[in-house]
């Protein structure tokens, strides 16, 4: 018979990054009992790796004067290429200033306005006024009309997470770290919690809760090279998908950050360009103004990444044994600025490339960075398809980001959504009962036990988890990258389907006992390949280009046919997701010109509002 | 440059199977250009021994997960390049912390306990007003707080500390630095006397015997000795300030 520990709580939060902890705090503030599960101690979460900052329209710094939530909203919608939910974007932009100020109240040492005249690296002169001195300042980020990104040097995620966790500790919220959720407990209508495996002992646990919140972050590690931490394997997304009734939204919307360091893929913050850094080619020519005369290096991330690849394809990349790359040049910002405001970057350059960015150029290439898609929820964060299941942060498709997220909007989303969704979770939970049938729990635990036994015994096959995983990573890297096309995407789908079938026949080489790391990987892999299939299949079927989804065979945005969100379902036993679509909600800002990017340039050239058409 | 054949001698022990005594296991691996211990350990796990336990998260020296003893010294494995090491590399788990298995230790529980003990959060009687503008702060003060807040709780300073290796309850450099972070913060309303309760003891600022391994081993280059001196002086001042009152009683 099954031996497992059972825990009961009001709210179960899966994931202890910023979104999970902020949601937990909100729920606990409403008097609810909360347990947070986390793969790692909360302060090791990937949120801590966010460097550049958090957008909120405080308008305190010289280049931010006149900013307000309306402009933040507009920037966000344009950045999303009109793929986002405008009600969500509006709520978000209105709430972000409160979120930043509350984090200041809780202890984040935000950089502050220093009054006086300053000369920017590009020669512009600005003056920060005395009346704003000591208020929270901001830096420039891509795709924004104002300087709006609040920061603590380049350790913003770190200070936010440490401060957030200090409140979790102060409130005495229970955290079970090294505890991995491996299945949701549900009956097809309602979610009752999760089955988890202890990463210290290997023991199974059942967590029963009136509401369950997925806050597990992104899936960057599906790609062979990603800026993401190694724990970002999309677990919460595939747990939700596995229920068969909860859809994932817009999984084909994958963000590539322009400046991942070559070859390791570690992130170099957008703050480096925001503070005045340039992108250079092999001739040390600053090429971005040639493509984007208005925004230059600070167009949205999807646009800058595409321009970089375009430029490399024209033969201007710097050859290296890891393939062609470009340079990021921040030398002209000066040693003092680099070693205070961009110090973690300087450390990364020194540690992993042996270079000093005050004197040397940094080798960079666009690198997988963020997933706009995720567990589809309504504006309350309530997942489609299952009552009592919520999702928040990068794991969710709330849908704030549409087809491209602006830099500085992810940290802001984790906290704003944590506040908003946390409140809705509390309201729902206060009205919900905990009437989970014990038999259902037993069934769910037993199913996981038998998966584990099959992997250990090799009853279903002896496929190697690491080999299949490597092939999945390579498939996405090769065929589902920045520029996409029908034949390549079809190849990806075919290959991933083959890998998926093989992933159902894994057999371990180690004993799989206790906290076996091989078993943990094997339990995740089929879910990860399902996510990969949602990405590739969604991309294959979306015959337009929008934001980060750039089809060479359908190069234009198609608002007539594609102003809609992809919903990917995985019915039991399926080998491909079932795709459905829903309209995108447009409230205030109808689709138009982003003001940067390829279509904007084409529009300017034609100097008319000629409608472009994808060739059929 | 000819690539070397590296020999890793790695500590093996699983507390779930105490009947198998701890031992050192050897693995051979061809060195690759730019190889870090993150790359090397993952290669060993994937190609030679999938049971090997170790922790990495960010692999960019930001999250503090992967500290271990590399040839006897506490280091972040992710940013340790094999080219800087001899061809024989010995890896042991960090001492002081509870062992989870092989190279994996439970720094998380230790640091959460430290945060609880030092009450490492802003103590304030003010209420948050969502409609109000934020309180002003001098930028230099913000930068000073950030300087102390940069600790990534990796545990290198604790593992390399003679006192922490002897006294289980010693807060160590990370704990004292954490207290300094809140002392520096004008938002925290705790008085020097209240801090004295937390760190004015042998478990806190006065337990240090001054060997300074903490600062030598800190991968973030934090000025831990300066922070220790800062806290000690504050505590000495708090002690002196408290004395006349004691006599008056």
XYZ file of C-alpha atoms in Angstrom, chain A residues 21 40-46 48-49 51 58 60 98-99 101-114 130-137 152-156 158-160 162-163 165-170 172-175 177-178 199-202 221 226-231 264-267 321-322 340-341 343-344 347-348 350-352 464 466 470 509-511 513-518 521, chain B residues 14-17 19 33-34 36 38-39 42-43 45-66 78-81 98 100 104-109 111-116 119-155 178 181-182 185 187 219-222:
196
model
C 5.996 34.529 -2.473
C 15.244 25.184 -3.947
C 15.483 27.552 -0.986
C 13.395 30.612 -1.982
C 16.423 32.883 -2.232
C 17.904 30.621 -4.907
C 14.892 31.134 -7.189
C 15.478 32.367 -10.708
C 17.099 36.591 -8.065
C 18.903 36.482 -11.402
C 19.265 42.195 -13.096
C 6.758 56.976 -11.027
C 10.716 60.850 -10.686
C 2.061 50.894 -5.656
C 3.990 47.644 -5.975
C 6.570 51.660 -3.305
C 5.438 48.754 -1.157
C 8.695 46.971 -1.914
C 10.509 50.144 -0.801
C 8.477 50.115 2.406
C 9.450 46.481 2.951
C 13.136 47.255 2.476
C 14.325 47.244 -1.157
C 17.212 49.731 -1.440
C 16.061 51.242 -4.749
C 18.536 53.593 -6.367
C 17.416 57.167 -5.740
C 17.331 60.409 -7.672
C 20.457 62.529 -7.302
C 15.943 69.078 -6.495
C 12.276 68.515 -5.726
C 12.587 64.844 -6.764
C 15.850 64.163 -4.965
C 15.804 61.014 -2.868
C 12.759 59.533 -4.615
C 13.044 56.256 -6.524
C 14.864 56.798 -9.816
C 18.987 48.520 -7.445
C 22.239 48.682 -9.415
C 22.070 45.483 -11.481
C 20.879 43.248 -8.684
C 17.206 44.184 -8.747
C 18.158 39.771 -5.868
C 17.078 42.652 -3.628
C 13.401 42.136 -4.463
C 15.539 38.922 -0.456
C 13.095 41.568 0.709
C 11.445 36.456 1.482
C 12.149 38.551 4.579
C 8.408 39.236 4.764
C 7.617 35.542 4.237
C 9.943 34.719 7.133
C 8.560 37.527 9.290
C 6.002 32.745 9.483
C 4.705 31.372 6.197
C 5.553 27.685 5.825
C 8.027 26.890 3.055
C 11.977 23.644 0.020
C 13.492 20.821 -2.014
C 14.234 16.053 -3.113
C 15.975 15.137 0.154
C 14.574 11.642 0.669
C 12.581 10.766 -2.436
C 15.819 24.993 -20.212
C 19.151 29.813 -22.396
C 19.791 32.606 -19.943
C 17.561 30.710 -17.493
C 18.573 28.876 -14.356
C 18.750 25.093 -14.625
C 15.568 24.705 -12.558
C 27.665 30.226 -21.828
C 24.366 32.053 -22.460
C 24.486 33.976 -19.192
C 22.393 37.131 -19.317
C 34.484 28.575 -32.489
C 30.998 28.806 -31.012
C 28.641 50.469 -9.393
C 25.515 50.299 -11.549
C 28.848 45.527 -11.246
C 27.276 42.072 -11.394
C 31.700 40.070 -12.370
C 30.012 37.801 -14.906
C 35.372 38.428 -15.450
C 34.243 35.035 -14.149
C 32.977 33.462 -17.327
C 18.318 7.300 -21.693
C 19.885 12.627 -20.860
C 19.669 16.677 -25.441
C 20.652 3.522 -15.021
C 20.987 4.413 -11.343
C 18.954 2.814 -8.562
C 16.210 5.486 -4.836
C 15.920 8.341 -2.356
C 16.606 11.760 -3.868
C 17.937 10.337 -7.138
C 18.616 13.222 -9.542
C 18.207 10.890 -12.524
C 14.868 14.300 -14.564
C 23.934 9.344 1.320
C 22.466 9.929 4.786
C 19.502 7.731 3.782
C 21.886 4.738 3.692
C 25.281 1.561 6.455
C 38.046 24.871 -23.266
C 36.272 27.169 -20.824
C 33.717 25.102 -15.305
C 29.267 23.153 -13.494
C 30.002 21.705 -16.920
C 26.997 17.609 -15.204
C 29.082 15.665 -17.724
C 26.430 12.775 -13.971
C 25.077 12.398 -17.489
C 27.826 10.189 -18.899
C 29.269 8.265 -15.978
C 27.216 8.311 -12.801
C 23.601 9.506 -12.760
C 23.397 9.007 -8.990
C 25.860 11.812 -8.187
C 24.235 14.596 -6.125
C 25.182 18.268 -6.319
C 23.346 21.595 -6.547
C 23.354 24.193 -9.255
C 20.653 26.746 -10.030
C 21.716 29.910 -11.850
C 25.187 28.679 -12.903
C 26.141 32.393 -13.075
C 27.425 33.022 -9.536
C 24.248 34.876 -8.565
C 22.146 32.389 -6.574
C 24.683 30.890 -4.154
C 23.581 27.238 -4.531
C 26.751 25.490 -5.566
C 29.790 27.271 -11.173
C 32.406 29.962 -11.627
C 35.433 27.789 -10.921
C 37.272 27.107 -14.170
C 23.684 19.498 7.095
C 21.841 16.083 1.917
C 24.726 18.717 -1.748
C 24.256 20.503 1.592
C 21.321 22.252 3.208
C 22.386 25.885 3.274
C 18.751 26.997 2.890
C 17.657 25.840 6.342
C 20.188 30.729 6.396
C 16.476 30.802 7.136
C 17.315 30.086 10.766
C 19.878 32.915 10.702
C 17.271 35.301 9.281
C 14.831 34.320 12.028
C 14.972 39.098 12.677
C 16.304 40.107 9.292
C 13.437 42.241 8.097
C 12.612 45.931 8.379
C 11.188 46.698 11.834
C 8.904 49.674 11.523
C 5.854 51.066 13.252
C 4.770 52.957 10.119
C 1.887 51.699 8.025
C 2.149 51.380 4.251
C -0.018 53.947 2.498
C -0.677 52.822 -1.086
C -1.690 56.329 -2.133
C 1.381 58.090 -0.779
C 4.650 58.799 -2.499
C 7.595 56.775 -1.189
C 9.768 58.030 1.684
C 12.880 59.759 0.426
C 16.301 58.214 0.876
C 19.743 59.497 0.073
C 21.183 57.553 -2.889
C 24.482 57.006 -1.094
C 22.573 55.328 1.752
C 20.725 53.130 -0.741
C 24.038 52.071 -2.293
C 25.495 51.273 1.124
C 22.524 49.076 1.984
C 22.831 47.329 -1.378
C 26.522 46.724 -0.716
C 25.604 44.716 2.396
C 22.576 43.149 0.703
C 24.716 41.617 -2.054
C 25.391 38.522 0.095
C 24.073 35.485 -1.803
C 23.931 33.145 1.221
C 26.265 30.628 -0.404
C 27.850 29.677 2.915
C 23.007 40.800 7.597
C 22.559 45.721 6.479
C 19.601 46.528 8.731
C 18.904 51.160 6.948
C 13.750 52.507 7.659
C 32.830 34.994 -3.831
C 31.036 38.357 -3.903
C 34.037 40.195 -2.479
C 31.975 41.641 0.373
